[in-house]
């Protein structure tokens, strides 16, 4: 076998190992054979699981609803049986009664959670509306100018053009408040009329 064919076979095996439809069908087949004594063809089991997944993708949730309803019924049966065994073990030595009753309570709680999930699925909204993304404080500072009127005549709360940040930064530079060193440039400029605290006196000593 060539290296290309061997690599393709390894990739195919890895893809099957991480495919949820493949792994689910294997688990179903193993438990079904143990319970009924009849085996399931791997390809047929895979296609059955894939059909269920495709139906859910298309919005048909009859299968999952039936699954949850069946699980709730089974859990209720487990609760009743464990409660019966716990009651029968009451008054006897050991902790069998406590263990049975604990299992009954756990089955009851899981049954209630399953019914809640079934109710949520039945009452799901017809169309999910995506909530708007909250505006961060930094975005609010950048987009909304301070005061009633912005530097370009905008009212507070109105989004400015894409280059509005650069325009406001340029105006701050005129007062020595720019973010790119405007204040430092005003302090160190040779021009006596430069903004800031004025130019340095560079008269030589002596």
mmCIF file with all atom_site columns, C-alpha atoms in Angstrom:
data_model
loop_
_atom_site.group_PDB
_atom_site.id
_atom_site.type_symbol
_atom_site.label_atom_id
_atom_site.label_alt_id
_atom_site.label_comp_id
_atom_site.label_asym_id
_atom_site.label_entity_id
_atom_site.label_seq_id
_atom_site.pdbx_PDB_ins_code
_atom_site.Cartn_x
_atom_site.Cartn_y
_atom_site.Cartn_z
_atom_site.occupancy
_atom_site.B_iso_or_equiv
_atom_site.pdbx_formal_charge
_atom_site.auth_seq_id
_atom_site.auth_comp_id
_atom_site.auth_asym_id
_atom_site.auth_atom_id
_atom_site.pdbx_PDB_model_num
ATOM 1   C CA . UNK A 1 1   ? 0.000   0.000   0.000  1.00 0.00 ? 1   UNK A CA 1
ATOM 2   C CA . UNK A 1 2   ? 1.390   3.383   -0.990 1.00 0.00 ? 2   UNK A CA 1
ATOM 3   C CA . UNK A 1 3   ? 1.953   6.157   1.516  1.00 0.00 ? 3   UNK A CA 1
ATOM 4   C CA . UNK A 1 4   ? -0.830  8.281   -0.044 1.00 0.00 ? 4   UNK A CA 1
ATOM 5   C CA . UNK A 1 5   ? -3.356  5.460   0.245  1.00 0.00 ? 5   UNK A CA 1
ATOM 6   C CA . UNK A 1 6   ? -2.274  4.688   3.796  1.00 0.00 ? 6   UNK A CA 1
ATOM 7   C CA . UNK A 1 7   ? -2.576  8.356   4.785  1.00 0.00 ? 7   UNK A CA 1
ATOM 8   C CA . UNK A 1 8   ? -6.018  8.583   3.208  1.00 0.00 ? 8   UNK A CA 1
ATOM 9   C CA . UNK A 1 9   ? -7.129  5.505   5.129  1.00 0.00 ? 9   UNK A CA 1
ATOM 10  C CA . UNK A 1 10  ? -5.880  6.966   8.426  1.00 0.00 ? 10  UNK A CA 1
ATOM 11  C CA . UNK A 1 11  ? -7.664  10.257  7.755  1.00 0.00 ? 11  UNK A CA 1
ATOM 12  C CA . UNK A 1 12  ? -10.886 8.415   6.944  1.00 0.00 ? 12  UNK A CA 1
ATOM 13  C CA . UNK A 1 13  ? -10.635 6.413   10.172 1.00 0.00 ? 13  UNK A CA 1
ATOM 14  C CA . UNK A 1 14  ? -10.042 9.583   12.191 1.00 0.00 ? 14  UNK A CA 1
ATOM 15  C CA . UNK A 1 15  ? -12.990 11.306  10.487 1.00 0.00 ? 15  UNK A CA 1
ATOM 16  C CA . UNK A 1 16  ? -15.250 8.403   11.409 1.00 0.00 ? 16  UNK A CA 1
ATOM 17  C CA . UNK A 1 17  ? -14.007 8.481   15.006 1.00 0.00 ? 17  UNK A CA 1
ATOM 18  C CA . UNK A 1 18  ? -15.039 12.133  15.439 1.00 0.00 ? 18  UNK A CA 1
ATOM 19  C CA . UNK A 1 19  ? -18.272 11.880  13.419 1.00 0.00 ? 19  UNK A CA 1
ATOM 20  C CA . UNK A 1 20  ? -21.118 12.026  15.986 1.00 0.00 ? 20  UNK A CA 1
ATOM 21  C CA . UNK A 1 21  ? -23.440 10.064  13.708 1.00 0.00 ? 21  UNK A CA 1
ATOM 22  C CA . UNK A 1 22  ? -20.930 7.206   13.482 1.00 0.00 ? 22  UNK A CA 1
ATOM 23  C CA . UNK A 1 23  ? -20.229 7.053   17.216 1.00 0.00 ? 23  UNK A CA 1
ATOM 24  C CA . UNK A 1 24  ? -23.920 7.347   18.105 1.00 0.00 ? 24  UNK A CA 1
ATOM 25  C CA . UNK A 1 25  ? -24.884 4.542   15.732 1.00 0.00 ? 25  UNK A CA 1
ATOM 26  C CA . UNK A 1 26  ? -22.171 2.316   17.244 1.00 0.00 ? 26  UNK A CA 1
ATOM 27  C CA . UNK A 1 27  ? -23.479 2.911   20.772 1.00 0.00 ? 27  UNK A CA 1
ATOM 28  C CA . UNK A 1 28  ? -27.075 2.273   19.693 1.00 0.00 ? 28  UNK A CA 1
ATOM 29  C CA . UNK A 1 29  ? -26.074 -0.944  17.927 1.00 0.00 ? 29  UNK A CA 1
ATOM 30  C CA . UNK A 1 30  ? -24.121 -2.221  20.944 1.00 0.00 ? 30  UNK A CA 1
ATOM 31  C CA . UNK A 1 31  ? -26.953 -1.626  23.412 1.00 0.00 ? 31  UNK A CA 1
ATOM 32  C CA . UNK A 1 32  ? -29.600 -2.879  21.013 1.00 0.00 ? 32  UNK A CA 1
ATOM 33  C CA . UNK A 1 33  ? -27.752 -6.143  20.425 1.00 0.00 ? 33  UNK A CA 1
ATOM 34  C CA . UNK A 1 34  ? -27.320 -6.625  24.162 1.00 0.00 ? 34  UNK A CA 1
ATOM 35  C CA . UNK A 1 35  ? -31.006 -5.996  24.842 1.00 0.00 ? 35  UNK A CA 1
ATOM 36  C CA . UNK A 1 36  ? -32.653 -7.772  21.906 1.00 0.00 ? 36  UNK A CA 1
ATOM 37  C CA . UNK A 1 37  ? -30.024 -10.220 20.712 1.00 0.00 ? 37  UNK A CA 1
ATOM 38  C CA . UNK A 1 38  ? -30.318 -8.913  17.149 1.00 0.00 ? 38  UNK A CA 1
ATOM 39  C CA . UNK A 1 39  ? -27.518 -7.010  15.487 1.00 0.00 ? 39  UNK A CA 1
ATOM 40  C CA . UNK A 1 40  ? -27.811 -3.775  13.495 1.00 0.00 ? 40  UNK A CA 1
ATOM 41  C CA . UNK A 1 41  ? -26.027 -3.276  10.222 1.00 0.00 ? 41  UNK A CA 1
ATOM 42  C CA . UNK A 1 42  ? -23.444 -0.490  10.748 1.00 0.00 ? 42  UNK A CA 1
ATOM 43  C CA . UNK A 1 43  ? -24.340 1.326   7.522  1.00 0.00 ? 43  UNK A CA 1
ATOM 44  C CA . UNK A 1 44  ? -28.077 1.091   8.212  1.00 0.00 ? 44  UNK A CA 1
ATOM 45  C CA . UNK A 1 45  ? -27.589 2.344   11.764 1.00 0.00 ? 45  UNK A CA 1
ATOM 46  C CA . UNK A 1 46  ? -25.480 5.257   10.544 1.00 0.00 ? 46  UNK A CA 1
ATOM 47  C CA . UNK A 1 47  ? -28.078 6.247   7.948  1.00 0.00 ? 47  UNK A CA 1
ATOM 48  C CA . UNK A 1 48  ? -30.890 6.038   10.540 1.00 0.00 ? 48  UNK A CA 1
ATOM 49  C CA . UNK A 1 49  ? -29.050 8.401   12.877 1.00 0.00 ? 49  UNK A CA 1
ATOM 50  C CA . UNK A 1 50  ? -28.169 10.708  9.990  1.00 0.00 ? 50  UNK A CA 1
ATOM 51  C CA . UNK A 1 51  ? -31.843 10.901  8.966  1.00 0.00 ? 51  UNK A CA 1
ATOM 52  C CA . UNK A 1 52  ? -32.781 11.983  12.486 1.00 0.00 ? 52  UNK A CA 1
ATOM 53  C CA . UNK A 1 53  ? -30.059 14.647  12.523 1.00 0.00 ? 53  UNK A CA 1
ATOM 54  C CA . UNK A 1 54  ? -31.100 15.966  9.130  1.00 0.00 ? 54  UNK A CA 1
ATOM 55  C CA . UNK A 1 55  ? -34.732 16.210  10.260 1.00 0.00 ? 55  UNK A CA 1
ATOM 56  C CA . UNK A 1 56  ? -33.695 18.302  13.271 1.00 0.00 ? 56  UNK A CA 1
ATOM 57  C CA . UNK A 1 57  ? -31.626 20.576  11.039 1.00 0.00 ? 57  UNK A CA 1
ATOM 58  C CA . UNK A 1 58  ? -34.716 21.195  8.920  1.00 0.00 ? 58  UNK A CA 1
ATOM 59  C CA . UNK A 1 59  ? -36.723 22.165  11.991 1.00 0.00 ? 59  UNK A CA 1
ATOM 60  C CA . UNK A 1 60  ? -38.676 18.939  12.540 1.00 0.00 ? 60  UNK A CA 1
ATOM 61  C CA . UNK A 1 61  ? -38.390 18.173  16.253 1.00 0.00 ? 61  UNK A CA 1
ATOM 62  C CA . UNK A 1 62  ? -40.949 15.382  16.474 1.00 0.00 ? 62  UNK A CA 1
ATOM 63  C CA . UNK A 1 63  ? -38.150 12.853  16.986 1.00 0.00 ? 63  UNK A CA 1
ATOM 64  C CA . UNK A 1 64  ? -36.419 14.696  19.871 1.00 0.00 ? 64  UNK A CA 1
ATOM 65  C CA . UNK A 1 65  ? -39.775 15.428  21.489 1.00 0.00 ? 65  UNK A CA 1
ATOM 66  C CA . UNK A 1 66  ? -40.702 11.741  21.356 1.00 0.00 ? 66  UNK A CA 1
ATOM 67  C CA . UNK A 1 67  ? -37.263 10.855  22.723 1.00 0.00 ? 67  UNK A CA 1
ATOM 68  C CA . UNK A 1 68  ? -37.638 13.195  25.711 1.00 0.00 ? 68  UNK A CA 1
ATOM 69  C CA . UNK A 1 69  ? -41.158 11.983  26.403 1.00 0.00 ? 69  UNK A CA 1
ATOM 70  C CA . UNK A 1 70  ? -39.980 8.367   26.334 1.00 0.00 ? 70  UNK A CA 1
ATOM 71  C CA . UNK A 1 71  ? -37.066 9.164   28.647 1.00 0.00 ? 71  UNK A CA 1
ATOM 72  C CA . UNK A 1 72  ? -39.384 10.885  31.116 1.00 0.00 ? 72  UNK A CA 1
ATOM 73  C CA . UNK A 1 73  ? -41.680 7.858   31.163 1.00 0.00 ? 73  UNK A CA 1
ATOM 74  C CA . UNK A 1 74  ? -38.732 5.502   31.698 1.00 0.00 ? 74  UNK A CA 1
ATOM 75  C CA . UNK A 1 75  ? -37.320 7.677   34.491 1.00 0.00 ? 75  UNK A CA 1
ATOM 76  C CA . UNK A 1 76  ? -40.688 7.715   36.205 1.00 0.00 ? 76  UNK A CA 1
ATOM 77  C CA . UNK A 1 77  ? -40.759 3.906   36.036 1.00 0.00 ? 77  UNK A CA 1
ATOM 78  C CA . UNK A 1 78  ? -37.268 3.810   37.592 1.00 0.00 ? 78  UNK A CA 1
ATOM 79  C CA . UNK A 1 79  ? -38.435 6.161   40.347 1.00 0.00 ? 79  UNK A CA 1
ATOM 80  C CA . UNK A 1 80  ? -41.427 3.956   41.157 1.00 0.00 ? 80  UNK A CA 1
ATOM 81  C CA . UNK A 1 81  ? -39.353 0.765   41.244 1.00 0.00 ? 81  UNK A CA 1
ATOM 82  C CA . UNK A 1 82  ? -36.574 2.244   43.396 1.00 0.00 ? 82  UNK A CA 1
ATOM 83  C CA . UNK A 1 83  ? -39.132 3.717   45.764 1.00 0.00 ? 83  UNK A CA 1
ATOM 84  C CA . UNK A 1 84  ? -40.857 0.335   46.051 1.00 0.00 ? 84  UNK A CA 1
ATOM 85  C CA . UNK A 1 85  ? -37.571 -1.413  46.825 1.00 0.00 ? 85  UNK A CA 1
ATOM 86  C CA . UNK A 1 86  ? -36.620 1.261   49.337 1.00 0.00 ? 86  UNK A CA 1
ATOM 87  C CA . UNK A 1 87  ? -39.923 0.867   51.152 1.00 0.00 ? 87  UNK A CA 1
ATOM 88  C CA . UNK A 1 88  ? -39.512 -2.927  51.225 1.00 0.00 ? 88  UNK A CA 1
ATOM 89  C CA . UNK A 1 89  ? -36.025 -2.553  52.740 1.00 0.00 ? 89  UNK A CA 1
ATOM 90  C CA . UNK A 1 90  ? -37.107 -0.214  55.520 1.00 0.00 ? 90  UNK A CA 1
ATOM 91  C CA . UNK A 1 91  ? -36.493 -1.663  58.967 1.00 0.00 ? 91  UNK A CA 1
ATOM 92  C CA . UNK A 1 92  ? -33.926 -4.152  57.713 1.00 0.00 ? 92  UNK A CA 1
ATOM 93  C CA . UNK A 1 93  ? -30.229 -4.066  58.665 1.00 0.00 ? 93  UNK A CA 1
ATOM 94  C CA . UNK A 1 94  ? -27.872 -2.213  56.365 1.00 0.00 ? 94  UNK A CA 1
ATOM 95  C CA . UNK A 1 95  ? -28.299 0.845   54.175 1.00 0.00 ? 95  UNK A CA 1
ATOM 96  C CA . UNK A 1 96  ? -30.138 -0.745  51.264 1.00 0.00 ? 96  UNK A CA 1
ATOM 97  C CA . UNK A 1 97  ? -33.285 1.264   51.966 1.00 0.00 ? 97  UNK A CA 1
ATOM 98  C CA . UNK A 1 98  ? -31.347 4.538   51.936 1.00 0.00 ? 98  UNK A CA 1
ATOM 99  C CA . UNK A 1 99  ? -29.598 3.681   48.672 1.00 0.00 ? 99  UNK A CA 1
ATOM 100 C CA . UNK A 1 100 ? -32.820 2.698   46.941 1.00 0.00 ? 100 UNK A CA 1
ATOM 101 C CA . UNK A 1 101 ? -34.579 5.862   48.093 1.00 0.00 ? 101 UNK A CA 1
ATOM 102 C CA . UNK A 1 102 ? -31.643 8.009   46.969 1.00 0.00 ? 102 UNK A CA 1
ATOM 103 C CA . UNK A 1 103 ? -31.838 6.426   43.522 1.00 0.00 ? 103 UNK A CA 1
ATOM 104 C CA . UNK A 1 104 ? -35.574 7.082   43.494 1.00 0.00 ? 104 UNK A CA 1
ATOM 105 C CA . UNK A 1 105 ? -35.066 10.755  44.301 1.00 0.00 ? 105 UNK A CA 1
ATOM 106 C CA . UNK A 1 106 ? -32.370 11.083  41.610 1.00 0.00 ? 106 UNK A CA 1
ATOM 107 C CA . UNK A 1 107 ? -34.638 9.479   39.006 1.00 0.00 ? 107 UNK A CA 1
ATOM 108 C CA . UNK A 1 108 ? -37.453 11.810  40.039 1.00 0.00 ? 108 UNK A CA 1
ATOM 109 C CA . UNK A 1 109 ? -35.222 14.883  39.692 1.00 0.00 ? 109 UNK A CA 1
ATOM 110 C CA . UNK A 1 110 ? -33.954 13.762  36.277 1.00 0.00 ? 110 UNK A CA 1
ATOM 111 C CA . UNK A 1 111 ? -37.513 13.068  35.143 1.00 0.00 ? 111 UNK A CA 1
ATOM 112 C CA . UNK A 1 112 ? -38.500 16.595  36.150 1.00 0.00 ? 112 UNK A CA 1
ATOM 113 C CA . UNK A 1 113 ? -35.516 18.071  34.278 1.00 0.00 ? 113 UNK A CA 1
ATOM 114 C CA . UNK A 1 114 ? -36.424 16.053  31.176 1.00 0.00 ? 114 UNK A CA 1
ATOM 115 C CA . UNK A 1 115 ? -40.000 17.305  31.278 1.00 0.00 ? 115 UNK A CA 1
ATOM 116 C CA . UNK A 1 116 ? -38.715 20.866  31.642 1.00 0.00 ? 116 UNK A CA 1
ATOM 117 C CA . UNK A 1 117 ? -36.534 20.425  28.565 1.00 0.00 ? 117 UNK A CA 1
ATOM 118 C CA . UNK A 1 118 ? -39.524 19.022  26.691 1.00 0.00 ? 118 UNK A CA 1
ATOM 119 C CA . UNK A 1 119 ? -41.606 22.029  27.722 1.00 0.00 ? 119 UNK A CA 1
ATOM 120 C CA . UNK A 1 120 ? -38.879 24.445  26.591 1.00 0.00 ? 120 UNK A CA 1
ATOM 121 C CA . UNK A 1 121 ? -38.710 22.703  23.240 1.00 0.00 ? 121 UNK A CA 1
ATOM 122 C CA . UNK A 1 122 ? -42.478 22.855  22.785 1.00 0.00 ? 122 UNK A CA 1
ATOM 123 C CA . UNK A 1 123 ? -42.596 26.563  23.714 1.00 0.00 ? 123 UNK A CA 1
ATOM 124 C CA . UNK A 1 124 ? -39.587 27.595  21.652 1.00 0.00 ? 124 UNK A CA 1
ATOM 125 C CA . UNK A 1 125 ? -39.945 30.839  19.667 1.00 0.00 ? 125 UNK A CA 1
ATOM 126 C CA . UNK A 1 126 ? -40.751 30.466  15.998 1.00 0.00 ? 126 UNK A CA 1
ATOM 127 C CA . UNK A 1 127 ? -37.863 32.724  15.018 1.00 0.00 ? 127 UNK A CA 1
ATOM 128 C CA . UNK A 1 128 ? -34.910 33.526  17.162 1.00 0.00 ? 128 UNK A CA 1
ATOM 129 C CA . UNK A 1 129 ? -34.195 37.243  17.264 1.00 0.00 ? 129 UNK A CA 1
ATOM 130 C CA . UNK A 1 130 ? -30.575 38.080  17.832 1.00 0.00 ? 130 UNK A CA 1
ATOM 131 C CA . UNK A 1 131 ? -30.115 40.576  20.639 1.00 0.00 ? 131 UNK A CA 1
ATOM 132 C CA . UNK A 1 132 ? -28.236 43.741  19.655 1.00 0.00 ? 132 UNK A CA 1
ATOM 133 C CA . UNK A 1 133 ? -24.626 43.835  20.733 1.00 0.00 ? 133 UNK A CA 1
ATOM 134 C CA . UNK A 1 134 ? -24.107 46.250  23.635 1.00 0.00 ? 134 UNK A CA 1
ATOM 135 C CA . UNK A 1 135 ? -21.977 49.298  22.852 1.00 0.00 ? 135 UNK A CA 1
ATOM 136 C CA . UNK A 1 136 ? -18.820 49.467  24.911 1.00 0.00 ? 136 UNK A CA 1
ATOM 137 C CA . UNK A 1 137 ? -17.699 52.566  26.768 1.00 0.00 ? 137 UNK A CA 1
ATOM 138 C CA . UNK A 1 138 ? -14.799 53.104  24.380 1.00 0.00 ? 138 UNK A CA 1
ATOM 139 C CA . UNK A 1 139 ? -17.102 52.941  21.342 1.00 0.00 ? 139 UNK A CA 1
ATOM 140 C CA . UNK A 1 140 ? -19.466 55.394  23.014 1.00 0.00 ? 140 UNK A CA 1
ATOM 141 C CA . UNK A 1 141 ? -16.625 57.855  23.584 1.00 0.00 ? 141 UNK A CA 1
ATOM 142 C CA . UNK A 1 142 ? -15.375 57.535  20.008 1.00 0.00 ? 142 UNK A CA 1
ATOM 143 C CA . UNK A 1 143 ? -18.728 57.688  18.225 1.00 0.00 ? 143 UNK A CA 1
ATOM 144 C CA . UNK A 1 144 ? -20.556 60.246  20.363 1.00 0.00 ? 144 UNK A CA 1
ATOM 145 C CA . UNK A 1 145 ? -18.899 63.704  20.628 1.00 0.00 ? 145 UNK A CA 1
ATOM 146 C CA . UNK A 1 146 ? -19.021 65.602  23.887 1.00 0.00 ? 146 UNK A CA 1
ATOM 147 C CA . UNK A 1 147 ? -21.332 68.540  24.325 1.00 0.00 ? 147 UNK A CA 1
ATOM 148 C CA . UNK A 1 148 ? -24.461 69.358  22.332 1.00 0.00 ? 148 UNK A CA 1
ATOM 149 C CA . UNK A 1 149 ? -22.720 69.842  19.024 1.00 0.00 ? 149 UNK A CA 1
ATOM 150 C CA . UNK A 1 150 ? -19.813 67.827  17.712 1.00 0.00 ? 150 UNK A CA 1
ATOM 151 C CA . UNK A 1 151 ? -16.843 69.238  15.838 1.00 0.00 ? 151 UNK A CA 1
ATOM 152 C CA . UNK A 1 152 ? -18.555 68.573  12.531 1.00 0.00 ? 152 UNK A CA 1
ATOM 153 C CA . UNK A 1 153 ? -21.998 69.910  13.467 1.00 0.00 ? 153 UNK A CA 1
ATOM 154 C CA . UNK A 1 154 ? -23.394 66.579  14.667 1.00 0.00 ? 154 UNK A CA 1
ATOM 155 C CA . UNK A 1 155 ? -25.798 66.254  17.557 1.00 0.00 ? 155 UNK A CA 1
ATOM 156 C CA . UNK A 1 156 ? -24.887 64.095  20.538 1.00 0.00 ? 156 UNK A CA 1
ATOM 157 C CA . UNK A 1 157 ? -25.706 60.458  19.918 1.00 0.00 ? 157 UNK A CA 1
ATOM 158 C CA . UNK A 1 158 ? -25.281 60.623  16.150 1.00 0.00 ? 158 UNK A CA 1
ATOM 159 C CA . UNK A 1 159 ? -22.596 58.436  14.638 1.00 0.00 ? 159 UNK A CA 1
ATOM 160 C CA . UNK A 1 160 ? -20.023 60.387  12.734 1.00 0.00 ? 160 UNK A CA 1
ATOM 161 C CA . UNK A 1 161 ? -18.221 59.487  9.520  1.00 0.00 ? 161 UNK A CA 1
ATOM 162 C CA . UNK A 1 162 ? -15.375 57.031  9.480  1.00 0.00 ? 162 UNK A CA 1
ATOM 163 C CA . UNK A 1 163 ? -12.704 59.749  9.728  1.00 0.00 ? 163 UNK A CA 1
ATOM 164 C CA . UNK A 1 164 ? -14.439 61.685  12.543 1.00 0.00 ? 164 UNK A CA 1
ATOM 165 C CA . UNK A 1 165 ? -11.921 60.431  15.121 1.00 0.00 ? 165 UNK A CA 1
ATOM 166 C CA . UNK A 1 166 ? -9.025  61.805  13.094 1.00 0.00 ? 166 UNK A CA 1
ATOM 167 C CA . UNK A 1 167 ? -10.832 65.157  12.703 1.00 0.00 ? 167 UNK A CA 1
ATOM 168 C CA . UNK A 1 168 ? -11.444 65.517  16.432 1.00 0.00 ? 168 UNK A CA 1
ATOM 169 C CA . UNK A 1 169 ? -7.873  64.496  17.195 1.00 0.00 ? 169 UNK A CA 1
ATOM 170 C CA . UNK A 1 170 ? -6.640  67.186  14.814 1.00 0.00 ? 170 UNK A CA 1
ATOM 171 C CA . UNK A 1 171 ? -8.707  69.789  16.643 1.00 0.00 ? 171 UNK A CA 1
ATOM 172 C CA . UNK A 1 172 ? -7.298  68.679  19.990 1.00 0.00 ? 172 UNK A CA 1
ATOM 173 C CA . UNK A 1 173 ? -3.804  69.008  18.565 1.00 0.00 ? 173 UNK A CA 1
ATOM 174 C CA . UNK A 1 174 ? -4.497  72.709  18.027 1.00 0.00 ? 174 UNK A CA 1
ATOM 175 C CA . UNK A 1 175 ? -4.833  73.022  21.793 1.00 0.00 ? 175 UNK A CA 1
ATOM 176 C CA . UNK A 1 176 ? -1.919  70.747  22.610 1.00 0.00 ? 176 UNK A CA 1
ATOM 177 C CA . UNK A 1 177 ? -4.181  67.805  23.582 1.00 0.00 ? 177 UNK A CA 1
ATOM 178 C CA . UNK A 1 178 ? -3.652  65.455  20.670 1.00 0.00 ? 178 UNK A CA 1
ATOM 179 C CA . UNK A 1 179 ? -3.078  61.776  21.265 1.00 0.00 ? 179 UNK A CA 1
ATOM 180 C CA . UNK A 1 180 ? -0.043  61.601  19.005 1.00 0.00 ? 180 UNK A CA 1
ATOM 181 C CA . UNK A 1 181 ? 2.244   63.945  20.912 1.00 0.00 ? 181 UNK A CA 1
ATOM 182 C CA . UNK A 1 182 ? 0.554   67.293  20.183 1.00 0.00 ? 182 UNK A CA 1
ATOM 183 C CA . UNK A 1 183 ? 1.150   68.550  23.707 1.00 0.00 ? 183 UNK A CA 1
ATOM 184 C CA . UNK A 1 184 ? 4.787   67.506  23.697 1.00 0.00 ? 184 UNK A CA 1
ATOM 185 C CA . UNK A 1 185 ? 5.282   69.147  20.326 1.00 0.00 ? 185 UNK A CA 1
ATOM 186 C CA . UNK A 1 186 ? 3.829   72.371  21.730 1.00 0.00 ? 186 UNK A CA 1
ATOM 187 C CA . UNK A 1 187 ? 6.198   72.296  24.665 1.00 0.00 ? 187 UNK A CA 1
ATOM 188 C CA . UNK A 1 188 ? 9.337   71.624  22.644 1.00 0.00 ? 188 UNK A CA 1
ATOM 189 C CA . UNK A 1 189 ? 8.657   73.649  19.499 1.00 0.00 ? 189 UNK A CA 1
ATOM 190 C CA . UNK A 1 190 ? 11.189  76.248  18.427 1.00 0.00 ? 190 UNK A CA 1
ATOM 191 C CA . UNK A 1 191 ? 8.416   78.595  17.338 1.00 0.00 ? 191 UNK A CA 1
ATOM 192 C CA . UNK A 1 192 ? 7.655   81.056  20.115 1.00 0.00 ? 192 UNK A CA 1
ATOM 193 C CA . UNK A 1 193 ? 4.028   81.184  19.003 1.00 0.00 ? 193 UNK A CA 1
ATOM 194 C CA . UNK A 1 194 ? 3.558   77.424  19.135 1.00 0.00 ? 194 UNK A CA 1
ATOM 195 C CA . UNK A 1 195 ? 0.694   76.119  21.334 1.00 0.00 ? 195 UNK A CA 1
ATOM 196 C CA . UNK A 1 196 ? 1.509   74.955  24.814 1.00 0.00 ? 196 UNK A CA 1
ATOM 197 C CA . UNK A 1 197 ? 3.429   76.829  27.472 1.00 0.00 ? 197 UNK A CA 1
ATOM 198 C CA . UNK A 1 198 ? 5.745   78.504  24.992 1.00 0.00 ? 198 UNK A CA 1
ATOM 199 C CA . UNK A 1 199 ? 9.133   77.849  23.440 1.00 0.00 ? 199 UNK A CA 1
ATOM 200 C CA . UNK A 1 200 ? 12.265  77.157  25.445 1.00 0.00 ? 200 UNK A CA 1
ATOM 201 C CA . UNK A 1 201 ? 14.737  79.998  25.855 1.00 0.00 ? 201 UNK A CA 1
ATOM 202 C CA . UNK A 1 202 ? 17.842  78.642  24.241 1.00 0.00 ? 202 UNK A CA 1
ATOM 203 C CA . UNK A 1 203 ? 20.066  81.683  24.957 1.00 0.00 ? 203 UNK A CA 1
ATOM 204 C CA . UNK A 1 204 ? 23.554  80.345  25.713 1.00 0.00 ? 204 UNK A CA 1
ATOM 205 C CA . UNK A 1 205 ? 24.864  80.794  29.284 1.00 0.00 ? 205 UNK A CA 1
ATOM 206 C CA . UNK A 1 206 ? 27.809  82.951  30.110 1.00 0.00 ? 206 UNK A CA 1
#
